[in-house]
């Protein structure tokens, strides 16, 4: 009888014991620092959410400003336009960068420092300067400058450092030369090897780079505004200047979208075959 | 089964000569190892055969046809690499099937072949495992199966066992040899491990400075090194410095000891300084009683070190002709101690005089 009554209490005792052990292992100031960081990052988000739920008139729902945003046809059209531009940016960036970085790693490793330097430039040159420099050239292609696809071409440059670094890290993580040579010795051509062997092993890097590219494209305001395209960030700005509550609700919606996209891509990347497993020694 | 001929291969990297007019013939179905220290050019030669490197000059002839004009993916040569080269995104079976998929073979045929080969390397039960779920030895087995799946003309192995621990290495090298004999595939094997090369090869090409120093069966290489480099690189050698006393009778004086060189090609002028070589197992020792003197044919020495090697113990000796090493049965060595006086005898029939740069170096070896 005593045994029966004692057994449900045992796990609780064990977990509290474990908790005490964890607490004793983690210094208090670590937890404090974590708390400060959490407040730093979460407080603005909390403020945004709280603000977006205020300012409603009697009879309007708590989520009035969100309903207003979703009911606005401009929201849907600008959001869709930005998504299209983001996807185009990702597609162009990957088509351009994956073979380039692959080839540099495989055959031209001496060019890596040059690439490092080139890909830093978009960090150094502000978007406003870039667009002032690009505008005269773009005007020569009048058919292009009126199409929103031109933004994708410009965003490729903005996304270059992020995508390059993601791919560079991904390629450094695998024994590229051996894998390529192994595939070649088995009769595979270089494009075939890239497609069948290298790309599947770069999935996490490609997804990570693509995610950053989407984030940049979805949030870019300066160039889109200067070139006169009504993208989602431009729309958000206009709404925010006219109705603060609606603008803040819109900001939060874009937060949620980026987080959802990140989560989806993370899940896609971490589900790689062969990525998990037990390493066995002889 | 194919023949491979390397003709006058020369490859330089800047001022470094990796291959210096290398010549080597590999017969059909033969297992030849290229053995040498780091930087001797053995891997460069193998990579040229595989099509991953190109020589400055020379030819690689497979079945009478120069293949240097063909890219690596058209040469049909199976290769196993030093580092683990399995495709991480594919299972063991998919790795083995890869070459057959490239050749657009049917799913059934691919699966059957993969199953046969994984069975051959003893990994039939690991078909669905990813490389990370395999040990190093298992990964190299799969790599071997993968390279054999395409039925290559030649099997190339670039130090495939060097990343494995000693026990697995011995086990796997025996398997490599068993499979090679079973399939009768012409094989070129690169290693810096002399024991590995001597134990599994039909012939061994000892390489130095981009050239084949000596090509021969493992027994020929070990028992009859033709150069000082081969003698020193393969096994352990004692080097004796001497002066020729009689050219006709091939008598050499090594300090107070006079020895007769058995090699009839030993032609040196009287008074010339020569180097003689003898292996530790050809040096016999006997414990001298206190105050005793060596019997005729022996000379005195003192034990300086004892290194237990299992069945034999390597004894370091200080003698009048310099420091020597002798291998004695470990049971006998139990009676020896540091500084113990011993009588030393050289097996005269095993004494060799070796040139540093024999004429044979420039001639094609086959």
XYZ file of C-alpha atoms in Angstrom:
648
model
C 0.000 0.000 0.000
C 2.771 2.309 0.919
C 4.414 1.555 -2.437
C 1.254 2.407 -4.365
C 0.870 5.763 -2.717
C 4.530 6.578 -3.108
C 4.842 5.982 -6.833
C 2.817 8.981 -8.183
C 4.822 11.282 -5.972
C 8.124 9.965 -7.254
C 8.114 11.659 -10.698
C 7.142 14.969 -9.157
C 9.943 14.646 -6.671
C 12.294 13.702 -9.478
C 11.287 16.605 -11.687
C 11.606 19.079 -8.856
C 14.993 17.566 -8.089
C 15.990 17.954 -11.749
C 14.744 21.523 -11.760
C 16.855 22.272 -8.735
C 19.852 20.708 -10.479
C 19.256 22.800 -13.629
C 18.877 25.906 -11.494
C 22.049 25.099 -9.654
C 23.908 24.633 -12.962
C 22.693 27.885 -14.610
C 24.009 30.979 -12.861
C 21.343 33.476 -11.858
C 22.873 36.297 -13.847
C 22.534 34.178 -17.035
C 18.785 33.954 -16.434
C 18.676 37.656 -15.672
C 20.464 38.496 -18.872
C 18.074 36.262 -20.799
C 15.160 38.098 -19.240
C 16.587 41.495 -20.206
C 17.083 40.298 -23.807
C 13.552 38.893 -23.914
C 12.103 42.176 -22.657
C 14.181 44.109 -25.198
C 12.807 42.076 -28.110
C 9.301 41.269 -26.912
C 8.267 44.601 -25.455
C 8.032 46.426 -28.832
C 6.020 43.549 -30.258
C 3.715 43.618 -27.283
C 3.327 47.373 -27.736
C 2.514 46.920 -31.416
C -0.148 44.327 -30.644
C -1.635 46.396 -27.855
C -1.718 49.556 -29.965
C -3.313 47.721 -32.887
C -6.177 46.661 -30.622
C -6.895 50.202 -29.420
C -8.596 53.215 -30.975
C -11.766 51.431 -31.945
C -15.169 53.126 -31.711
C -18.007 51.653 -29.658
C -19.566 48.730 -31.523
C -16.369 47.900 -33.366
C -14.675 44.584 -32.560
C -11.312 44.227 -30.844
C -9.769 43.207 -34.155
C -11.374 46.058 -36.053
C -8.143 47.367 -37.553
C -7.162 43.895 -38.720
C -10.576 43.448 -40.327
C -10.164 46.820 -42.051
C -6.781 45.776 -43.392
C -8.031 42.431 -44.706
C -11.074 44.095 -46.288
C -8.927 46.562 -48.190
C -8.377 45.305 -51.788
C -5.124 47.297 -51.886
C -3.787 45.133 -49.085
C -4.323 41.968 -51.101
C -2.960 43.400 -54.348
C 0.165 44.943 -52.791
C 0.793 41.890 -50.661
C 0.516 39.614 -53.681
C 2.760 41.916 -55.721
C 5.442 41.823 -53.021
C 5.219 38.060 -52.792
C 5.590 37.781 -56.562
C 8.604 40.078 -56.532
C 10.122 38.109 -53.635
C 9.725 34.810 -55.413
C 11.178 36.265 -58.603
C 14.088 37.627 -56.588
C 14.692 34.216 -55.019
C 14.512 32.477 -58.389
C 16.888 34.898 -60.130
C 19.276 34.940 -57.148
C 19.466 31.154 -56.956
C 19.872 30.712 -60.704
C 22.658 33.241 -60.680
C 24.409 32.422 -57.445
C 24.240 28.644 -56.991
C 26.231 27.739 -60.132
C 28.581 30.700 -59.563
C 29.423 29.858 -55.965
C 29.633 26.146 -56.820
C 32.090 26.834 -59.621
C 34.176 29.211 -57.531
C 34.468 26.638 -54.765
C 35.248 23.832 -57.160
C 37.510 25.355 -59.762
C 38.352 28.934 -58.834
C 38.932 29.017 -55.068
C 41.347 31.893 -55.525
C 38.386 34.074 -56.490
C 36.728 33.579 -53.113
C 38.274 36.697 -51.512
C 37.146 38.715 -54.558
C 33.621 37.357 -54.149
C 33.715 38.156 -50.444
C 34.573 41.742 -51.308
C 31.967 42.066 -54.064
C 29.219 40.687 -51.897
C 29.973 43.171 -49.138
C 29.289 46.107 -51.469
C 25.487 46.045 -51.085
C 26.058 46.458 -47.348
C 28.329 49.423 -47.903
C 26.325 51.220 -50.609
C 22.997 52.523 -49.220
C 19.881 51.739 -51.315
C 19.298 55.395 -52.038
C 22.770 55.757 -53.516
C 22.329 52.548 -55.481
C 19.052 53.636 -57.015
C 20.371 57.105 -57.882
C 23.207 55.385 -59.701
C 20.971 52.793 -61.342
C 18.188 55.111 -62.435
C 19.960 56.619 -65.491
C 20.854 53.160 -66.720
C 17.369 51.809 -66.143
C 15.825 54.693 -68.054
C 17.521 53.348 -71.168
C 15.317 50.261 -70.800
C 11.964 52.005 -70.737
C 10.101 48.713 -71.228
C 11.730 47.324 -68.113
C 11.541 50.257 -65.739
C 7.753 50.271 -65.871
C 7.495 46.609 -64.893
C 7.661 45.529 -61.234
C 10.077 42.738 -62.240
C 12.775 45.399 -62.310
C 12.533 45.448 -58.521
C 13.391 41.752 -58.436
C 16.538 42.460 -60.434
C 17.563 45.184 -57.989
C 16.688 43.109 -54.945
C 18.990 40.373 -56.265
C 21.828 42.796 -55.570
C 20.523 43.545 -52.070
C 20.148 39.850 -51.288
C 23.562 38.969 -52.736
C 25.569 39.149 -49.461
C 23.080 37.011 -47.567
C 22.597 34.392 -50.227
C 26.305 34.219 -51.046
C 27.250 33.712 -47.427
C 24.616 31.059 -46.901
C 25.763 29.148 -49.983
C 29.421 29.666 -49.134
C 28.890 28.218 -45.652
C 26.892 25.330 -47.111
C 29.601 24.449 -49.601
C 32.315 24.715 -46.966
C 30.409 22.205 -44.876
C 30.668 19.454 -47.499
C 33.699 17.865 -49.141
C 32.748 19.373 -52.485
C 35.711 18.257 -54.532
C 35.542 14.646 -53.413
C 31.795 14.445 -53.949
C 32.088 15.931 -57.441
C 34.979 13.657 -58.350
C 33.161 10.616 -56.980
C 30.129 11.469 -59.092
C 32.316 12.117 -62.143
C 34.076 8.782 -61.750
C 30.639 7.166 -61.791
C 29.878 8.826 -65.120
C 27.965 11.908 -64.011
C 28.410 15.228 -65.814
C 28.992 18.436 -63.841
C 25.400 19.726 -64.291
C 24.102 16.271 -63.353
C 26.315 16.214 -60.278
C 25.159 19.685 -59.257
C 21.530 18.645 -59.600
C 21.672 15.150 -58.094
C 24.408 15.407 -55.491
C 25.290 18.975 -54.550
C 21.895 20.713 -54.467
C 20.278 18.149 -52.154
C 23.184 18.617 -49.767
C 22.860 22.401 -49.954
C 19.167 22.382 -49.131
C 19.518 24.004 -45.733
C 21.830 26.702 -47.122
C 19.543 27.383 -50.071
C 16.495 27.595 -47.840
C 18.277 29.863 -45.371
C 19.504 32.162 -48.142
C 16.096 32.178 -49.792
C 14.434 33.075 -46.522
C 16.674 36.082 -46.074
C 16.054 37.055 -49.690
C 12.285 36.902 -49.130
C 12.613 38.953 -45.965
C 14.633 41.627 -47.769
C 12.321 41.738 -50.782
C 9.159 41.841 -48.718
C 10.414 44.714 -46.602
C 12.235 46.892 -49.134
C 10.747 50.381 -49.282
C 13.263 52.888 -50.648
C 13.761 51.561 -54.165
C 10.125 50.578 -54.676
C 8.959 53.997 -53.546
C 11.503 55.899 -55.657
C 10.659 53.865 -58.759
C 6.946 54.413 -58.121
C 5.820 50.841 -57.470
C 3.023 50.301 -54.982
C 4.434 47.318 -53.105
C 3.425 46.094 -49.681
C 5.977 48.217 -47.735
C 4.931 51.336 -49.703
C 1.281 50.563 -48.987
C 2.089 50.016 -45.299
C 3.826 53.378 -45.158
C 0.898 55.149 -46.765
C -1.613 53.516 -44.450
C 0.553 54.276 -41.419
C 0.724 57.953 -42.337
C -3.069 58.187 -42.667
C -4.345 55.749 -39.974
C -1.837 54.894 -37.276
C -3.871 52.007 -35.815
C -4.371 50.345 -39.178
C -0.723 50.881 -40.049
C 0.406 49.200 -36.856
C -1.994 46.298 -37.476
C -0.490 45.988 -40.939
C 3.014 45.917 -39.468
C 2.033 43.116 -37.161
C 0.509 41.171 -40.050
C 3.785 41.456 -41.944
C 5.651 40.287 -38.814
C 3.424 37.257 -38.645
C 3.930 36.561 -42.334
C 7.731 36.676 -42.065
C 7.702 34.451 -38.977
C 5.392 31.968 -40.670
C 7.620 31.933 -43.741
C 10.684 31.417 -41.527
C 9.037 28.574 -39.683
C 7.889 26.918 -42.894
C 11.328 27.163 -44.449
C 12.969 25.970 -41.243
C 10.732 22.931 -41.143
C 11.404 22.315 -44.815
C 15.157 22.564 -44.240
C 15.363 20.448 -41.113
C 13.433 17.587 -42.648
C 16.337 16.679 -44.940
C 16.898 12.998 -45.496
C 20.099 11.755 -44.038
C 20.498 14.890 -42.034
C 19.649 13.060 -38.862
C 20.962 9.751 -37.728
C 23.389 8.140 -35.426
C 27.045 8.478 -36.265
C 28.684 5.113 -35.792
C 32.297 4.462 -35.115
C 34.173 1.321 -36.031
C 39.956 -6.955 -67.782
C 42.128 -4.112 -68.947
C 45.768 -3.203 -69.163
C 47.046 0.199 -68.115
C 50.261 1.813 -69.291
C 51.581 5.077 -67.913
C 54.083 6.495 -70.356
C 56.505 9.289 -69.623
C 54.058 11.106 -67.369
C 55.318 14.482 -66.304
C 53.418 16.883 -64.085
C 54.717 19.991 -62.431
C 53.062 22.366 -59.979
C 55.033 25.583 -60.395
C 58.618 24.660 -59.649
C 57.657 21.383 -57.962
C 57.980 18.293 -60.116
C 55.239 15.911 -59.005
C 55.803 13.339 -61.734
C 59.139 13.031 -63.442
C 58.618 11.002 -66.611
C 56.847 8.220 -64.800
C 56.510 4.876 -66.537
C 54.433 1.996 -65.232
C 52.656 -0.946 -66.807
C 49.796 -2.762 -65.109
C 48.816 -6.107 -66.508
C 45.300 -7.280 -67.031
C 43.668 -8.316 -63.739
C 46.720 -7.310 -61.748
C 46.750 -5.551 -58.383
C 49.524 -2.974 -58.380
C 50.210 -0.663 -55.458
C 52.006 2.637 -55.738
C 53.864 2.978 -52.472
C 55.780 6.016 -51.355
C 56.067 8.863 -48.881
C 53.935 11.996 -49.001
C 54.745 14.129 -52.017
C 56.235 11.329 -54.104
C 53.579 11.781 -56.800
C 51.577 8.607 -56.309
C 48.214 10.313 -55.839
C 48.921 12.685 -58.721
C 49.562 9.688 -60.968
C 46.337 8.031 -59.831
C 44.340 11.215 -60.372
C 45.758 11.516 -63.873
C 44.633 7.964 -64.612
C 41.186 8.815 -63.213
C 40.961 12.005 -65.280
C 40.976 14.506 -62.416
C 44.410 15.863 -63.293
C 46.202 16.303 -66.589
C 49.894 15.729 -67.141
C 52.169 18.254 -68.807
C 53.258 15.452 -71.106
C 53.006 11.699 -71.429
C 50.217 9.224 -72.030
C 47.795 7.023 -70.126
C 47.019 4.014 -72.282
C 44.136 1.750 -71.318
C 43.672 -1.333 -73.509
C 45.970 0.202 -76.107
C 44.090 3.492 -76.300
C 45.288 6.817 -74.923
C 42.526 8.041 -72.623
C 43.965 11.454 -71.793
C 41.557 13.091 -74.237
C 38.562 11.694 -72.376
C 36.963 13.472 -69.417
C 36.762 11.619 -66.101
C 33.086 10.764 -66.525
C 33.750 8.961 -69.804
C 36.682 6.801 -68.693
C 34.672 4.164 -66.864
C 37.088 3.865 -63.967
C 35.858 3.100 -60.477
C 37.480 5.120 -57.761
C 37.513 4.871 -53.989
C 38.769 7.988 -52.245
C 40.768 8.543 -49.093
C 38.058 10.669 -47.502
C 34.546 9.386 -47.144
C 32.917 10.200 -50.437
C 29.438 8.744 -50.129
C 26.679 11.113 -51.135
C 25.179 12.168 -47.792
C 21.664 12.604 -49.195
C 21.476 9.011 -50.455
C 21.176 5.659 -48.709
C 23.833 2.986 -49.182
C 21.692 1.403 -51.892
C 21.117 4.711 -53.676
C 24.843 5.418 -53.532
C 25.620 2.081 -55.174
C 22.898 2.630 -57.755
C 24.113 6.132 -58.616
C 26.409 5.156 -61.500
C 23.731 2.896 -62.931
C 21.141 5.678 -62.724
C 23.515 7.908 -64.664
C 23.676 5.109 -67.243
C 19.871 5.059 -67.300
C 19.566 1.429 -66.301
C 16.192 0.107 -65.211
C 15.111 0.265 -61.594
C 15.042 -3.543 -61.325
C 18.539 -3.945 -62.708
C 19.880 -1.201 -60.445
C 18.303 -2.697 -57.358
C 19.557 -6.189 -58.224
C 23.097 -4.989 -58.852
C 23.169 -2.871 -55.682
C 21.930 -5.815 -53.681
C 24.607 -8.121 -55.161
C 27.416 -5.681 -54.501
C 26.354 -4.733 -50.980
C 26.177 -8.435 -50.298
C 29.680 -8.824 -51.738
C 31.047 -6.225 -49.316
C 29.057 -7.702 -46.433
C 26.576 -4.856 -46.048
C 23.376 -6.341 -47.396
C 21.621 -5.449 -44.154
C 22.643 -1.789 -44.315
C 21.112 -0.944 -47.700
C 18.706 1.641 -46.377
C 21.142 3.396 -44.089
C 22.460 6.874 -44.780
C 26.227 7.483 -44.679
C 25.976 9.143 -41.256
C 24.490 5.948 -39.926
C 27.482 3.900 -41.119
C 30.916 3.524 -39.550
C 34.014 4.604 -41.453
C 34.798 1.038 -42.499
C 31.235 0.485 -43.651
C 31.301 3.712 -45.625
C 34.439 2.633 -47.452
C 32.846 -0.746 -48.166
C 29.845 1.000 -49.698
C 32.201 3.257 -51.659
C 33.939 0.132 -52.977
C 30.602 -1.426 -53.939
C 29.584 1.828 -55.623
C 32.777 1.959 -57.662
C 32.334 -1.675 -58.736
C 28.679 -1.229 -59.706
C 29.557 0.413 -63.001
C 31.765 -2.556 -63.967
C 34.808 -0.318 -64.395
C 37.731 -1.130 -66.652
C 40.110 -0.263 -63.858
C 39.613 0.103 -60.109
C 41.507 3.005 -58.561
C 41.948 3.233 -54.805
C 43.482 6.327 -53.259
C 44.557 5.427 -49.724
C 41.059 4.151 -48.972
C 41.953 2.746 -45.578
C 44.056 5.534 -44.142
C 41.182 7.096 -42.182
C 40.310 3.826 -40.467
C 41.663 2.379 -37.268
C 44.327 -0.326 -37.408
C 42.121 -3.363 -36.891
C 39.475 -2.337 -39.433
C 42.246 -1.404 -41.852
C 43.711 -4.904 -41.796
C 40.288 -6.503 -42.104
C 39.207 -4.269 -44.957
C 42.410 -4.583 -46.955
C 41.941 -8.347 -46.957
C 38.404 -7.835 -48.188
C 39.581 -5.494 -50.934
C 42.021 -8.156 -52.092
C 39.422 -10.929 -51.883
C 36.960 -8.935 -53.974
C 39.655 -7.961 -56.483
C 40.640 -11.593 -56.937
C 37.005 -12.653 -57.144
C 36.226 -10.111 -59.868
C 39.651 -10.204 -61.498
C 39.589 -6.444 -61.959
C 42.740 -4.522 -62.851
C 43.514 -2.437 -59.782
C 45.786 0.476 -59.038
C 46.161 1.154 -55.334
C 47.873 4.113 -53.724
C 49.209 3.906 -50.202
C 52.020 5.111 -47.987
C 51.615 2.052 -45.766
C 54.249 -0.498 -46.750
C 52.604 -3.321 -44.833
C 49.350 -2.681 -46.663
C 51.060 -2.595 -50.056
C 53.158 -5.687 -49.442
C 50.263 -7.719 -48.082
C 47.693 -7.287 -50.838
C 49.531 -6.497 -54.070
C 50.652 -8.614 -56.979
C 53.324 -6.021 -57.558
C 54.436 -2.906 -55.747
C 55.807 0.250 -57.384
C 57.899 2.089 -54.821
C 57.867 5.749 -55.748
C 60.142 8.611 -54.910
C 60.345 12.131 -56.308
C 57.838 11.467 -59.062
C 59.445 8.287 -60.374
C 59.140 4.585 -59.867
C 62.190 3.671 -57.842
C 61.531 -0.060 -58.086
C 58.735 -2.267 -59.344
C 58.442 -5.854 -58.240
C 56.573 -8.435 -56.269
C 56.297 -7.759 -52.540
C 59.006 -10.373 -51.897
C 61.329 -8.804 -54.466
C 60.810 -5.358 -53.011
C 61.453 -6.485 -49.470
C 64.248 -8.952 -50.065
C 65.956 -7.332 -52.997
C 65.728 -3.551 -52.778
C 67.611 -2.035 -55.659
C 68.142 1.397 -54.202
C 68.964 2.826 -50.825
C 65.632 4.637 -50.878
C 63.652 1.414 -51.334
C 65.742 -0.341 -48.707
C 65.106 2.407 -46.197
C 61.462 3.025 -47.051
C 60.352 -0.603 -47.083
C 61.120 -2.174 -43.743
C 64.068 -1.232 -41.579
C 67.686 -1.337 -42.676
C 71.040 -1.100 -40.966
C 73.501 1.011 -42.867
C 77.211 0.184 -42.621
C 79.901 2.480 -43.967
C 82.969 0.762 -45.321
C 85.994 0.942 -47.565
C 86.664 -1.507 -50.409
C 89.722 -3.607 -49.579
C 89.645 -5.966 -52.511
C 87.786 -5.257 -55.687
C 88.100 -8.782 -57.049
C 86.965 -10.590 -53.893
C 84.463 -7.855 -52.964
C 85.968 -7.456 -49.514
C 84.862 -4.386 -47.591
C 86.291 -3.198 -44.324
C 83.735 -1.761 -41.911
C 85.969 -0.507 -39.121
C 87.665 -3.525 -37.610
C 85.279 -5.963 -39.334
C 85.829 -7.302 -42.808
C 82.870 -8.536 -44.801
C 82.467 -10.089 -48.223
C 79.674 -8.611 -50.321
C 77.825 -11.500 -51.999
C 76.473 -9.439 -54.896
C 78.538 -10.321 -58.038
C 77.643 -6.945 -59.599
C 79.455 -5.172 -56.783
C 82.203 -3.422 -58.721
C 84.112 -0.764 -56.834
C 87.702 0.352 -56.850
C 89.972 -0.431 -53.923
C 89.843 2.359 -51.363
C 86.408 3.535 -52.463
C 83.911 4.393 -49.706
C 80.726 2.298 -49.960
C 77.523 1.843 -48.022
C 76.292 -1.642 -47.184
C 72.801 -2.503 -45.966
C 71.477 -5.370 -43.900
C 68.062 -5.927 -42.345
C 67.708 -6.356 -38.544
C 66.469 -9.932 -38.973
C 69.811 -10.751 -40.663
C 71.776 -9.622 -37.635
C 72.191 -12.437 -35.084
C 73.213 -11.888 -31.465
C 74.226 -14.124 -28.606
C 74.613 -13.163 -24.997
C 78.279 -13.152 -23.994
C 79.222 -14.587 -20.625
C 81.001 -12.197 -18.267
C 84.607 -11.872 -19.409
C 83.908 -13.942 -22.526
C 84.998 -12.986 -26.022
C 83.128 -13.473 -29.300
C 83.659 -16.642 -31.320
C 85.269 -16.381 -34.791
C 82.852 -14.685 -37.240
C 81.300 -12.667 -34.453
C 82.157 -9.245 -33.110
C 81.323 -7.673 -29.799
C 78.513 -5.261 -29.104
C 76.468 -3.915 -26.228
C 72.708 -3.670 -25.915
C 71.476 -0.067 -25.918
C 67.724 -0.560 -26.238
C 65.030 -3.211 -26.328
C 61.763 -2.606 -28.207
C 59.105 -5.240 -27.825
C 57.285 -5.815 -31.147
C 55.277 -8.901 -30.258
C 56.863 -12.108 -31.582
C 60.212 -10.353 -31.974
C 62.090 -7.766 -29.993
C 64.167 -5.133 -31.752
C 67.513 -4.805 -30.028
C 69.561 -1.644 -30.369
C 73.300 -2.335 -30.370
C 76.449 -0.290 -30.023
C 79.324 -1.950 -31.912
C 82.703 -1.115 -33.363
C 81.108 -0.675 -36.789
C 78.440 1.699 -35.482
C 74.908 1.439 -34.177
C 72.968 -1.616 -35.340
C 69.490 -3.023 -34.923
C 68.876 -6.751 -34.543
C 65.552 -8.599 -34.417
C 65.535 -11.513 -32.036
C 62.813 -13.774 -30.750
C 61.077 -12.119 -27.820
C 61.680 -15.269 -25.779
C 65.447 -14.898 -26.348
C 65.278 -11.190 -25.614
C 64.059 -11.934 -22.101
C 67.678 -12.732 -21.248
C 68.919 -9.374 -22.512
C 69.256 -6.162 -20.569
C 70.568 -2.711 -21.300
C 74.366 -2.619 -21.596
C 74.589 -6.424 -21.713
C 77.591 -7.605 -23.801
C 76.615 -9.629 -26.840
C 78.326 -11.353 -29.755
C 77.037 -10.032 -33.075
C 77.068 -11.817 -36.427
C 75.993 -10.441 -39.791
C 74.377 -12.835 -42.249
C 76.883 -12.133 -45.016
C 74.625 -13.464 -47.764
C 72.113 -10.708 -46.973
C 74.562 -7.814 -47.215
C 73.754 -5.420 -50.027
C 75.493 -2.494 -51.582
C 72.893 -0.049 -52.917
C 73.240 3.000 -55.092
C 71.245 6.083 -54.354
C 70.440 6.613 -58.045
C 70.561 3.428 -60.064
C 70.664 3.492 -63.844
C 67.424 1.569 -63.872
C 65.586 4.647 -62.781
C 65.542 6.169 -66.214
C 64.483 2.996 -67.987
C 60.824 2.042 -68.310
C 59.781 -0.390 -65.623
C 57.185 -3.039 -66.184
